[in-house]
Coordinates of C-alpha atoms in Angstrom, one line a residue:
M153 CA 109.4 61.3 95.8
M154 CA 111.4 63.3 98.4
R155 CA 113.2 62.2 101.5
V156 CA 113.0 64.7 104.3
L157 CA 114.9 64.5 107.6
G158 CA 113.0 66.0 110.5
M159 CA 114.8 67.1 113.7
I160 CA 113.8 68.5 117.0
S161 CA 115.0 68.8 120.6
G162 CA 111.9 69.3 122.6
T163 CA 111.1 71.0 125.9
S164 CA 112.9 68.3 127.9
H165 CA 116.1 69.5 126.2
D166 CA 117.8 66.1 126.6
G167 CA 118.7 65.3 123.1
I168 CA 117.9 65.4 119.4
D169 CA 115.1 63.3 117.9
V170 CA 115.4 62.6 114.2
A171 CA 113.2 60.8 111.6
V172 CA 113.8 60.3 107.9
V173 CA 110.5 60.1 106.0
E174 CA 110.2 59.3 102.3
F175 CA 107.2 61.2 100.9
S176 CA 105.3 60.6 97.7
E177 CA 102.2 62.6 96.6
R178 CA 99.5 61.9 94.1
D179 CA 96.3 64.0 93.7
G180 CA 96.5 65.4 97.2
V181 CA 97.1 62.0 98.9
L182 CA 100.5 62.0 100.7
S183 CA 102.2 58.7 101.6
G184 CA 105.1 58.7 104.0
R185 CA 107.5 55.8 104.8
V186 CA 109.4 56.2 108.0
L187 CA 112.9 55.0 107.0
H188 CA 114.8 55.8 110.1
D189 CA 114.3 57.3 113.5
A190 CA 116.7 57.8 116.4
T191 CA 117.6 60.0 119.4
T192 CA 121.1 61.5 120.0
S193 CA 121.7 62.7 123.5
Y194 CA 123.3 66.1 124.1
A195 CA 126.8 65.9 125.4
P196 CA 126.5 66.4 129.2
A197 CA 128.5 69.6 129.2
L198 CA 126.3 71.1 126.5
R199 CA 123.1 70.1 128.2
E200 CA 124.4 71.7 131.5
R201 CA 125.1 74.9 129.7
L202 CA 121.7 74.9 128.0
I203 CA 119.9 74.3 131.3
A204 CA 121.9 77.0 133.0
A205 CA 120.8 79.6 130.3
L206 CA 117.1 78.8 130.3
P207 CA 114.5 81.0 132.0
P208 CA 114.2 82.1 134.7
A209 CA 118.0 82.2 134.8
Q210 CA 119.7 85.3 133.4
T211 CA 122.2 84.8 130.5
T212 CA 124.2 86.8 128.0
L213 CA 124.1 87.3 124.3
A214 CA 127.6 85.8 124.2
E215 CA 126.2 82.6 125.8
I216 CA 123.3 82.5 123.4
C217 CA 125.6 82.9 120.4
E218 CA 127.9 80.1 121.6
L219 CA 124.9 77.8 122.3
D220 CA 123.4 78.6 118.9
T221 CA 126.7 77.4 117.3
L222 CA 127.2 74.4 119.5
I223 CA 123.7 73.1 119.2
G224 CA 123.8 73.7 115.4
Q225 CA 126.9 71.6 115.2
A226 CA 125.3 68.9 117.4
F227 CA 122.2 68.9 115.0
A228 CA 124.5 68.7 112.0
E229 CA 126.3 65.6 113.4
A230 CA 122.9 63.9 114.2
A231 CA 121.7 64.8 110.7
L232 CA 124.8 63.3 109.1
A233 CA 124.4 60.0 111.0
A234 CA 120.7 59.9 109.9
R235 CA 121.6 60.6 106.3
D236 CA 124.2 57.9 106.2
A237 CA 121.8 55.4 107.8
V238 CA 119.4 55.7 104.8
G239 CA 121.9 56.5 102.0
G240 CA 120.9 60.1 101.5
V241 CA 118.2 62.8 102.0
D242 CA 116.8 65.6 99.8
A243 CA 116.1 68.1 102.6
V244 CA 116.1 68.7 106.3
T245 CA 113.7 70.4 108.7
S246 CA 115.3 71.5 111.9
H247 CA 113.2 72.8 114.7
G248 CA 116.2 73.5 116.8
Q249 CA 116.0 74.0 120.5
T250 CA 113.4 76.4 122.0
V251 CA 115.0 78.6 124.6
Y252 CA 112.2 81.1 125.1
H253 CA 108.5 81.3 124.2
W254 CA 107.1 84.7 124.9
V255 CA 103.4 84.6 126.0
D256 CA 101.5 87.5 127.4
G257 CA 98.2 86.2 128.8
A258 CA 96.3 84.6 126.0
H259 CA 98.7 85.8 123.3
A260 CA 102.0 84.6 122.0
L261 CA 104.2 87.5 121.0
G262 CA 107.5 85.8 120.0
T263 CA 109.5 82.6 120.2
L264 CA 113.2 81.8 120.0
Q265 CA 114.7 78.5 118.7
I266 CA 118.5 78.2 118.5
G267 CA 120.8 75.7 116.7
Q268 CA 122.1 77.5 113.6
P269 CA 120.8 75.6 110.5
A270 CA 123.8 76.7 108.3
W271 CA 125.9 74.0 110.1
I272 CA 123.4 71.4 108.8
A273 CA 123.3 72.8 105.3
E274 CA 127.1 73.0 105.1
R275 CA 127.5 69.4 106.4
L276 CA 124.9 67.7 104.3
G277 CA 124.7 70.0 101.2
V278 CA 120.9 70.0 101.1
P279 CA 118.3 72.7 101.8
V280 CA 117.3 73.2 105.5
V281 CA 113.9 74.5 106.6
S282 CA 114.1 76.1 110.0
D283 CA 112.6 78.8 112.3
V284 CA 109.2 77.2 111.7
R285 CA 107.1 78.7 114.5
I286 CA 107.4 82.4 114.1
R287 CA 105.2 82.8 111.0
D288 CA 102.2 81.4 112.8
I289 CA 102.8 83.7 115.7
V290 CA 103.0 86.7 113.3
A291 CA 99.6 85.6 111.9
G292 CA 98.1 85.7 115.4
G293 CA 98.7 82.1 116.5
H294 CA 100.7 80.6 119.3
G295 CA 103.2 78.8 117.0
A296 CA 102.3 75.7 118.9
P297 CA 101.4 72.9 118.9
L298 CA 102.6 72.6 115.3
V299 CA 102.2 68.8 115.5
S300 CA 98.5 69.5 115.3
F301 CA 98.9 69.6 111.5
L302 CA 100.1 66.0 111.5
D303 CA 97.6 64.9 114.1
E304 CA 94.6 66.3 112.1
L305 CA 95.7 64.3 109.0
L306 CA 96.2 61.1 111.1
L307 CA 93.0 61.4 113.0
R308 CA 90.8 62.7 110.2
G309 CA 87.8 60.4 109.4
R310 CA 87.6 58.8 112.8
S311 CA 84.1 58.7 114.3
G312 CA 83.4 60.6 117.6
V313 CA 86.0 62.7 119.3
S314 CA 89.7 61.6 119.0
A315 CA 92.9 63.2 120.3
A316 CA 96.6 63.0 120.0
L317 CA 98.6 63.7 123.2
N318 CA 102.3 64.5 123.3
L319 CA 104.1 64.2 126.6
G320 CA 107.4 66.1 126.4
G321 CA 108.6 68.7 128.8
I322 CA 105.2 70.2 128.2
S323 CA 102.0 68.2 127.4
N324 CA 100.0 69.2 124.4
M325 CA 96.9 67.8 122.8
T326 CA 95.1 67.9 119.5
V327 CA 91.4 67.2 119.7
V328 CA 89.6 66.3 116.5
G329 CA 85.8 66.0 116.2
E330 CA 83.5 65.8 113.3
G331 CA 84.4 69.0 111.4
S332 CA 86.3 70.6 114.3
L333 CA 89.8 70.8 115.7
V334 CA 91.4 72.5 118.7
A335 CA 95.0 72.1 119.9
Y336 CA 96.9 73.6 122.8
D337 CA 99.5 73.1 125.5
I338 CA 97.9 71.5 128.6
G339 CA 100.7 72.1 131.1
P340 CA 103.8 70.4 132.4
A341 CA 104.4 66.8 131.4
N342 CA 108.0 66.1 132.3
A343 CA 109.3 69.6 132.9
L344 CA 108.8 69.9 136.6
V345 CA 109.9 66.4 137.4
D346 CA 113.1 66.8 135.3
A347 CA 113.8 70.1 137.1
V348 CA 113.7 68.5 140.5
V349 CA 115.7 65.5 139.4
V350 CA 118.5 67.7 138.0
D351 CA 118.4 70.1 141.0
E352 CA 118.6 67.3 143.5
A353 CA 121.2 65.3 141.4
L354 CA 119.0 62.2 141.8
N355 CA 120.6 60.5 138.9
D356 CA 122.9 61.2 135.9
L357 CA 120.1 61.1 133.4
G358 CA 118.2 64.3 134.3
Y359 CA 114.8 62.5 134.3
D360 CA 112.9 59.9 136.3
D361 CA 113.7 56.8 134.2
D362 CA 110.9 54.2 134.3
A363 CA 109.4 56.3 137.2
R364 CA 111.8 54.7 139.7
I365 CA 112.0 57.8 141.9
A366 CA 108.3 58.6 141.8
S367 CA 107.4 54.9 142.6
G368 CA 109.1 55.3 146.0
G369 CA 106.9 58.2 147.0
T370 CA 103.2 59.1 147.6
V371 CA 101.0 61.8 146.3
D372 CA 100.6 64.8 148.5
D373 CA 97.0 65.8 147.8
E374 CA 97.3 69.3 149.3
L375 CA 100.2 70.2 147.0
L376 CA 98.5 68.6 144.1
A377 CA 95.4 70.7 144.6
L378 CA 97.5 73.8 144.9
L379 CA 99.3 73.1 141.6
L380 CA 96.1 72.3 139.8
S381 CA 94.7 75.7 140.8
D382 CA 97.2 77.5 138.5
P383 CA 95.3 80.0 136.5
Y384 CA 96.9 78.8 133.2
Y385 CA 94.7 75.7 133.2
A386 CA 91.6 77.9 133.2
L387 CA 92.6 79.8 130.0
T388 CA 90.6 78.8 126.9
A389 CA 92.3 77.0 124.0
P390 CA 94.2 77.6 121.9
K391 CA 97.0 78.5 124.4
S392 CA 100.6 77.8 124.8
T393 CA 103.1 77.7 127.6
G394 CA 106.7 76.5 128.4
K395 CA 109.5 76.4 130.9
E396 CA 109.2 80.2 131.2
H397 CA 106.2 79.3 133.4
F398 CA 106.8 75.7 134.6
H399 CA 110.3 75.5 136.1
L400 CA 112.2 74.7 139.3
A401 CA 111.4 78.0 141.0
Y402 CA 107.7 77.4 140.3
V403 CA 108.0 74.1 142.3
R404 CA 109.9 75.7 145.2
D405 CA 107.4 78.6 145.3
A406 CA 104.6 76.1 145.5
E407 CA 106.3 74.4 148.5
T408 CA 106.6 77.8 150.1
R409 CA 102.9 78.6 149.7
L410 CA 102.2 75.1 151.1
G411 CA 104.2 76.0 154.2
R412 CA 106.3 72.8 154.1
S413 CA 108.8 70.9 152.0
L414 CA 108.2 67.4 150.8
A415 CA 110.5 64.4 150.8
V416 CA 112.0 64.3 147.3
A417 CA 110.3 61.0 146.3
D418 CA 106.9 62.4 147.4
L419 CA 107.5 65.6 145.5
V420 CA 108.4 63.7 142.3
R421 CA 105.4 61.5 142.7
T422 CA 103.1 64.5 143.2
L423 CA 104.5 66.2 140.1
T424 CA 104.0 63.1 138.1
E425 CA 100.4 62.9 139.3
L426 CA 100.0 66.5 138.3
T427 CA 100.6 65.5 134.7
V428 CA 98.1 62.6 134.9
Q429 CA 95.3 64.7 136.5
S430 CA 95.7 67.8 134.3
V431 CA 95.6 65.7 131.2
A432 CA 92.7 63.5 132.4
R433 CA 90.7 66.5 133.3
D434 CA 90.9 68.0 129.8
V435 CA 90.3 64.6 128.1
R436 CA 87.1 64.1 130.1
S437 CA 85.8 67.6 129.5
A438 CA 86.3 67.2 125.7
G439 CA 84.4 63.9 125.6
I440 CA 87.3 62.1 124.0
G441 CA 86.9 58.5 123.2
F442 CA 90.3 57.7 121.6
L443 CA 93.6 59.0 122.8
A444 CA 96.9 58.3 121.0
V445 CA 99.9 59.1 123.2
S446 CA 103.5 60.0 122.2
G447 CA 106.6 61.7 123.7
G448 CA 109.0 60.7 126.4
G449 CA 106.2 60.7 129.1
C450 CA 104.5 57.8 127.4
R451 CA 107.4 55.6 128.6
N452 CA 106.7 56.6 132.2
P453 CA 104.5 53.7 133.6
L454 CA 103.0 55.9 136.3
I455 CA 101.8 58.4 133.7
L456 CA 100.5 55.9 131.1
D457 CA 98.9 53.6 133.6
G458 CA 97.6 56.6 135.6
L459 CA 95.9 57.9 132.5
R460 CA 94.3 54.6 131.7
A461 CA 93.0 54.3 135.3
A462 CA 91.7 57.9 135.3
L463 CA 90.0 57.4 131.9
P464 CA 88.4 54.0 132.0
D465 CA 86.0 54.8 129.1
V466 CA 88.7 56.1 126.8
E467 CA 90.8 53.9 124.5
V468 CA 94.4 55.0 125.4
V469 CA 97.0 53.7 122.9
L470 CA 100.5 54.7 121.8
A471 CA 100.8 56.8 118.6
D472 CA 102.4 53.8 116.9
E473 CA 98.9 52.6 116.1
L474 CA 98.5 55.7 113.8
G475 CA 101.8 54.8 112.0
A476 CA 103.8 57.4 113.9
P477 CA 106.3 55.8 116.4
A478 CA 105.6 57.3 119.8
D479 CA 109.2 58.3 120.4
S480 CA 109.7 60.1 117.1
K481 CA 106.3 61.6 116.2
E482 CA 107.4 65.2 116.6
A483 CA 110.4 64.6 114.3
I484 CA 108.1 63.1 111.8
A485 CA 105.8 66.1 112.1
F486 CA 108.7 68.4 111.3
A487 CA 109.7 66.3 108.3
L488 CA 106.1 66.8 107.1
I489 CA 106.2 70.5 107.7
G490 CA 109.5 70.8 105.7
W491 CA 108.0 68.8 102.8
C492 CA 105.0 71.2 102.8
T493 CA 107.1 74.3 102.9
L494 CA 109.2 73.2 100.0
H495 CA 106.0 72.4 98.1
G496 CA 104.2 75.6 98.9
I497 CA 101.6 74.2 101.3
P498 CA 100.6 75.9 104.5
A499 CA 101.3 73.5 107.4
T500 CA 99.2 74.9 110.2
V501 CA 95.6 74.4 111.2
P502 CA 94.1 77.7 112.6
G503 CA 92.0 75.8 115.1
G504 CA 95.2 74.2 116.4
T505 CA 97.3 77.4 116.9
G506 CA 94.8 80.2 116.9
A507 CA 96.2 81.9 113.8
R508 CA 94.0 84.0 111.5
A509 CA 94.7 81.6 108.6
P510 CA 97.1 78.8 107.6
R511 CA 100.7 79.9 106.7
I512 CA 103.6 78.4 104.9
L513 CA 106.2 78.0 107.6
G514 CA 109.9 78.5 108.0
T515 CA 113.0 79.9 106.5
I516 CA 115.0 78.0 103.9
T517 CA 118.8 77.8 104.0
P518 CA 120.1 76.6 100.6
G519 CA 122.4 73.6 100.4
D520 CA 125.1 73.2 97.7
G521 CA 124.4 75.2 94.6
A522 CA 121.2 76.9 93.5
L523 CA 118.0 76.5 95.5
V524 CA 115.5 74.7 93.2
L525 CA 112.1 74.1 94.7
P526 CA 109.7 71.4 93.5
K527 CA 106.4 72.1 91.7
P528 CA 103.9 73.5 94.2
V529 CA 101.1 71.3 95.4
D530 CA 97.6 72.7 95.9
G531 CA 97.0 71.0 99.2
L532 CA 96.7 67.7 101.0
R533 CA 93.6 65.6 101.4
S534 CA 95.1 62.8 103.5
L535 CA 98.3 61.2 104.8
V536 CA 99.2 57.6 105.3
L537 CA 102.3 56.7 107.3
E538 CA 104.0 53.4 107.4
A539 CA 107.3 51.9 108.6
G540 CA 109.5 51.4 105.7
R541 CA 112.8 50.0 107.0

């Protein structure tokens, strides 16, 4: 039995999601009890510095070094609180904060996550698995969406075509059919809305809480059609993207090409509908019958209700029905990846990332004393998740 703390700050870069999962394995069957999950918001000043450093803005190596330390310290404090909440953990997996994902056409060439893991190892005294995306990229994959490994285990055995959709800053989806899997980044989920909310100082949160802003606007069909014509959507999966592509300047450029600016509520409403339509289009084309949704976007009623209205023949549920709380599924996925790394198990699905073959992911920072790894496990046949509080 091993308790692993999974941690991630996603492409919405608003805080740190954590989940503590107690894993036990027998004959390739892995059971996981979710003992604790929580979100710790970044301090406002730290979030402002992070946003200011992200593409397409220019930054300095000094700023990246300082952010690497400050975010590492923030992760360490969040890890300490989670450890104390459950009385101890055996290991940590820290995804850190993505600040750049280098994609050239259909190929990912590099990725950078910051949040120095040594701060976590020093604070908790246990091994920390980090830098989990790059090995998949070196093997020809996109390094994303890594949650496809968890999705495949949770959706395996369902009849027909099922999918798991995550709505963070970027929307990504894992599609599982009988004997097949594909996973990829669809496009923006919350990224563009968040960028406008921050730029216009519409609230102190940095996102459209409960779709309050969008609900006061109307969809501009002309702008929506222009946005949906982005060539990224036509690329074949697997593919990946990020805020290097979908950012505030992208929105302003779209308004320029449109030849007019929108009232801010109409703009936010249109960008929200972009998420609904880009996702629904892919769900229909894949013939999906069951869709489990997670991530911050699933708490936006215009998005969730919009998907259900656009997909009347699809069962749209929250990921909780698979045993993975919708708000912490990615943190659970990284806890699983860390467990696999420590047990010598590749934690990628080539159909999900485009890699040549599965790879054991990450780098391990030792805790206190010698690094002692558990006995390797040959592989996993299934995973069962349950709440264990």
